[in-house]
Amino acid sequence: MANKSNGLETSDWARAPPPNRPFCERALKAIYDPDDNTFLGRTPKRWGIVFAFYGVFYAVLALMFAVCMAGLFSVLDDRKPTFILDSSLIGANPGVASRPRYVVFDAQNSTNFDAYINELQEFLQPYTKETWYMSKMKCTKDDNYGFPDSPCVFVKLNKIYSWMPEFFSATELPADMPEDLQEYIKVVSESERQKIWISCWDENKNTNETQIEYPWGRGLPGRFYPYLNQDGYLSPLLAVQITPPINTVVMIRCRAWAKNIIYNKSLKEPSGYVRLVMNIVDTTAVNSTDV
Amino acid sequence: SPFLNATFTDDLYSLLGTDPVKGLSSDRANELLDYYGPNTLTPTTQYLWPRLLFKSLCTGFSILIWLGAILCLAAYLIELSTKPDPCTDNLYLGCVLIAVDVICGLFSFFQNYKSSKIMKTFNNLIPTYAKCTRDGVLSTDTEVHNLVKGDLVNVEIGDVIPADIRIIESKGFKVDNSSLTGECVAVARSNTEGTPNILESPNVAFSSALCVEGWAKGLQPTVTASLTLTAKRMVAKKCLVKNLEAIEALGACTTICSDKTGTLTENKMCVVHIWMSDKTYSVLDDNFESTLRNDQGFASLKICGALCSNASVSSDGVMRGDASEKAILSFLIKFDDPVAIRKRYPKIAEIPFNSVNKYQVSVHLEVSSSKYIIVMKGAPECIVSKCSTLIHNNSTINMSAKIKEAANTAIENLANTGERILAFADCILNPKEFPLDYKFDTEDVNFPLKNLRFLGVIGLKDPPREEVRYAIERVREAGVRVMMITGDHPATARAVAHEVGIGTAPNFHVVTGTELRNMTPDLLYLTLEKHYEIVFARTSPTQKLQIVEACQRQGGVVAVTGDGVNDAPALRRADIGISMGITGSQVSKQTADIILMDDNFATIVTGIEEGRKIFDNLKKSVCYILISNVPEIIPVLMFILFSIPLPLGVMTILCVDLGTDMWPAVSLSYEQAEQDVMARPPRSSDPLVSACMLRLVYGHLGLIEFAAGMFAYFIVMAEHGFYPSDLFGIRDKWDNVAVSDVEDSLGQEWTYAERKELERACQAAYFVAVVITQMMNGIICKTRYNSLLHVGMKNNVLKMGLLVELMLACVVCYVPGVNTFFRTYPLRLRW
């Protein structure tokens, strides 16, 4: 037995539990252990290996990703989408958009609607060099785009690569086209009919308080189409001047008319029109009526 | 309890309202039963099924899912009340989550229900009846749970104490409280003064403590039979796992402390050697029968053996009696009919075996020759000293000192191999001295007990099970240390250990109980460290517990096998308690985590293999599932940080998690064990989700998957005109319904509906990329250590799983409503 207890002190198979140390010391030791020369459990050499491994691994991963992306870009055309019209998800039915997207302001507070004016000015900035734009008299910066009494809204068609509109001829106008527009089309000359017509109306058709005017005419000229990502291409615009009743929420719907613009009046899957909210608040007007 | 200290039993009777002779009336008993409830322990496992269902529906992770579902539904309701056209996503999500939760819950519920049902049938197999006096009638079939306070209970040897009882009358009554207190010595209990400590009170015997004095080895044959029937039903498993974690723990097991009897050996004595005159014959030799066919000595030995054996054979061939007696008889039955021999030699007188004489003698009459014959059986040294002649080569010769010495060496040799030795001698009495009407007197012996004729020695042994040797070999290959702990003689222990391969070195360490008693715990610890092969002999149950604790101190995961009541403490203490299904006592079975239905050590090997396999496969599954977290989380981060359109929607995440990933993840657990699963050392500190695995999963595989997904996303985006550089920061416009003209890199303008469709297409691309990389990862996860070529693709479930994953992905992409758009995109660029 005696030699056995002697063996206890020398042999390495008799392990002693690690001595208990206060928490701070243990924490410090976890960060740097002078005994094994380890930082956070690893020697500098081990850390080097770890970093080198992950460096190389992520580098290779990034490289592979980059190679793939390069491969992708090599098959892409800078000017022309891979898929156009129906083969693309964008389809061949351009959406209609408006600027501003909604018009809600306090007529008494000029800073309130100045934001709209600024937005429109910025939006129309590229157009100022266009001759057709310069000829317009109404709905320009000079009349503050009709603000605040009868603001102008600019309606445009979404650009779709190589999309060509199919124009209506005077004889085959659809039945649901508003009569005023039909009359307008029948009056204009043949060359003037090569247009995408726009018609706007108040969704609440019972009230005739909303006045809608088309100071720039009723159609977007067909000469702008097709869009082929030309340099300096600008979408045609149409100004619509709306004079809504004050202190009332008005929903304006503007529809674009061409044979290949499909109209779906559903709100969930809208197509062929744009909708905008208009609410001009005038506190003085309220007070005056009250009194 | 006031009645505990009532010294006078009369007080006791009045206290309990019972009659000392007649017991309770059955009416009163029923009344009490109603009042106090049945005499059972508070059931731990027998939940009613609705409660079980509720439990399995609302545990751990599923609570999170429930919360998620409720939040989703609440969000939907709020949206419903505030918005005219609410988004139905939240409703769907909520429903899906609830469905997932319910399905998972039901699954685990049925699993639980099934296993608890098996346990129930097990419990019902052993009918528990108590002998109880009521209405003055002693009935033996009162069910234990119907016992009430005040019942008079009779307890006999071998009975489980049916309830906590106060002893009124007793005769040498001792109980084993080991399962309660862990002490191994049977404690005497009688009607004496009580002590304040109810556990130490000598006049109370506790329920489930066992009456061990003279405890009959082996359970009643009926129980055995019914158990065997159950075993047959569950023969496919052979190993009933009561505690499902145990099988997983078994995979990590580093030490097995095995019992000898019944586990390593068959617990069935049989004759293995015979020494006659000057030669040792092995019974197992093929030509054993032919060499001894015409040997006179062997014939005499057969007759002597048949007459001496106390075992009886019933008409249907079932033997009853002591194990070694049965062994002798079943050995003889191969050569002769002992029943016929007994008829030819009717027994006249008998001196039964006792530990002082160490022999038994009986006088028989040979009917054919009308001669008396004395046959003697007993300890060899005792028999040899009583013999003067011996039978040698068909003739009787005088026993010289030389022959005696030869006999003693042979006996010693046999004893050293761990055999139990019995010697036989006979003497044909002279008919003149002992005529037919001679009165043999066994009290005052009037017939010769000396100068007998020595016939031979037989060696009995409990042979090791055939499979055990190979099993132990495999277990040791697997890095698991096997120790034997037995109550047997050291020589026997050593022999068996050597035979089964627990001790391979010629001089492995055998520690006896006495040595163990003198050891300090530290010394035991050191001994365990020093000797790899170690056998403990002549140990008591407490020592078994000590050994287990010492092994655990070494940091090992210890499995203990045991069948007796006395093993219960060790079984409980061990990490994995393994009990024997056939021979195991009820207590040991209740304590154990695993029950070996066939009492076979080899089943443990399967258990270890199974355990390791399960752990491996669990790891694979977890790894597989975790991988897809990365490509699910990072897109959301990208969406928030870089404001790109969301690459992976909530529904697609659910699709991956609960749809496409499900089957392959589950099928990974059908994976076969890797070839080297038993050649690896047991895992020491290897949690299910290790840092190493997380690094691999999140750092490597997950990122690869994410890169693949993002690439697919960028392809779809770029081919529609949104180049990656323009995607960053686009989110504000992209997700705004009011903006109907978002310009892409090529000047095209997209309405909200068109954008969202594109987003769906991108998400589908991302999704498919993730699914395909997940399929690759599924194959990667298949193996942990072996190469894939090595393992092959044998797992059909996994193959099916991968196929289903692909099909599901296709369904998700192509079925209208989910996404109508997905053509053959140039995925070739990457794969």
PDB file of N, CA and C in Angstrom, chain A residues 24 50 60 86 120 152 167 175 182-184 186 197 217 231 242 244 247 264 273 290:
ATOM      1  N   CYS A  24     -13.205  37.126 -10.790  1.00  0.00           N
ATOM      2  CA  CYS A  24     -12.437  38.087 -11.593  1.00  0.00           C
ATOM      3  C   CYS A  24     -11.214  37.417 -12.193  1.00  0.00           C
ATOM      4  N   VAL A  50      -6.823  29.760 -37.275  1.00  0.00           N
ATOM      5  CA  VAL A  50      -8.275  29.926 -37.397  1.00  0.00           C
ATOM      6  C   VAL A  50      -8.595  31.062 -38.347  1.00  0.00           C
ATOM      7  N   VAL A  60     -12.600  32.405 -50.719  1.00  0.00           N
ATOM      8  CA  VAL A  60     -12.985  31.495 -51.803  1.00  0.00           C
ATOM      9  C   VAL A  60     -14.482  31.600 -52.056  1.00  0.00           C
ATOM     10  N   ASP A  86     -44.132  40.519 -72.905  1.00  0.00           N
ATOM     11  CA  ASP A  86     -44.841  39.425 -72.268  1.00  0.00           C
ATOM     12  C   ASP A  86     -43.932  38.386 -71.621  1.00  0.00           C
ATOM     13  N   LEU A 120     -43.182  68.829 -57.904  1.00  0.00           N
ATOM     14  CA  LEU A 120     -43.516  68.883 -59.330  1.00  0.00           C
ATOM     15  C   LEU A 120     -42.420  69.592 -60.113  1.00  0.00           C
ATOM     16  N   CYS A 152     -52.782  71.023 -60.542  1.00  0.00           N
ATOM     17  CA  CYS A 152     -52.576  70.193 -61.727  1.00  0.00           C
ATOM     18  C   CYS A 152     -51.964  68.868 -61.304  1.00  0.00           C
ATOM     19  N   PHE A 167     -53.447  52.436 -81.390  1.00  0.00           N
ATOM     20  CA  PHE A 167     -54.365  53.574 -81.210  1.00  0.00           C
ATOM     21  C   PHE A 167     -55.754  53.216 -81.681  1.00  0.00           C
ATOM     22  N   ALA A 175     -67.333  51.381 -76.080  1.00  0.00           N
ATOM     23  CA  ALA A 175     -68.617  51.902 -75.599  1.00  0.00           C
ATOM     24  C   ALA A 175     -68.477  52.585 -74.247  1.00  0.00           C
ATOM     25  N   GLN A 182     -65.094  60.908 -76.368  1.00  0.00           N
ATOM     26  CA  GLN A 182     -65.453  60.415 -77.705  1.00  0.00           C
ATOM     27  C   GLN A 182     -65.691  61.586 -78.658  1.00  0.00           C
ATOM     28  N   GLU A 183     -66.402  62.567 -78.142  1.00  0.00           N
ATOM     29  CA  GLU A 183     -66.661  63.744 -78.973  1.00  0.00           C
ATOM     30  C   GLU A 183     -65.369  64.449 -79.326  1.00  0.00           C
ATOM     31  N   TYR A 184     -64.529  64.567 -78.346  1.00  0.00           N
ATOM     32  CA  TYR A 184     -63.233  65.238 -78.542  1.00  0.00           C
ATOM     33  C   TYR A 184     -62.439  64.532 -79.648  1.00  0.00           C
ATOM     34  N   LYS A 186     -63.539  62.572 -82.017  1.00  0.00           N
ATOM     35  CA  LYS A 186     -64.161  62.672 -83.334  1.00  0.00           C
ATOM     36  C   LYS A 186     -63.878  64.023 -83.982  1.00  0.00           C
ATOM     37  N   TRP A 197     -55.253  58.144 -75.162  1.00  0.00           N
ATOM     38  CA  TRP A 197     -56.177  59.105 -74.553  1.00  0.00           C
ATOM     39  C   TRP A 197     -56.222  58.914 -73.037  1.00  0.00           C
ATOM     40  N   GLY A 217     -54.569  69.197 -73.573  1.00  0.00           N
ATOM     41  CA  GLY A 217     -55.190  68.289 -74.525  1.00  0.00           C
ATOM     42  C   GLY A 217     -55.565  67.001 -73.822  1.00  0.00           C
ATOM     43  N   ASP A 231     -31.115  57.494 -75.002  1.00  0.00           N
ATOM     44  CA  ASP A 231     -30.521  58.482 -74.093  1.00  0.00           C
ATOM     45  C   ASP A 231     -31.416  59.704 -74.030  1.00  0.00           C
ATOM     46  N   ILE A 242     -57.575  69.862 -61.730  1.00  0.00           N
ATOM     47  CA  ILE A 242     -58.749  69.426 -60.992  1.00  0.00           C
ATOM     48  C   ILE A 242     -59.124  70.490 -59.967  1.00  0.00           C
ATOM     49  N   PRO A 244     -61.373  70.452 -56.951  1.00  0.00           N
ATOM     50  CA  PRO A 244     -62.274  69.644 -56.119  1.00  0.00           C
ATOM     51  C   PRO A 244     -63.060  70.520 -55.153  1.00  0.00           C
ATOM     52  N   ASN A 247     -62.710  70.754 -48.457  1.00  0.00           N
ATOM     53  CA  ASN A 247     -63.000  69.964 -47.245  1.00  0.00           C
ATOM     54  C   ASN A 247     -63.717  68.648 -47.547  1.00  0.00           C
ATOM     55  N   ASN A 264     -58.612  47.193 -65.763  1.00  0.00           N
ATOM     56  CA  ASN A 264     -59.251  46.364 -64.750  1.00  0.00           C
ATOM     57  C   ASN A 264     -59.620  47.276 -63.601  1.00  0.00           C
ATOM     58  N   TYR A 273     -55.208  52.167 -65.049  1.00  0.00           N
ATOM     59  CA  TYR A 273     -55.634  53.452 -64.485  1.00  0.00           C
ATOM     60  C   TYR A 273     -54.746  53.826 -63.313  1.00  0.00           C
ATOM     61  N   ASP A 290     -70.087  77.953 -41.428  1.00  0.00           N
ATOM     62  CA  ASP A 290     -70.689  77.789 -40.107  1.00  0.00           C
ATOM     63  C   ASP A 290     -71.399  79.058 -39.670  1.00  0.00           C
TER      64      ASP A 290
END
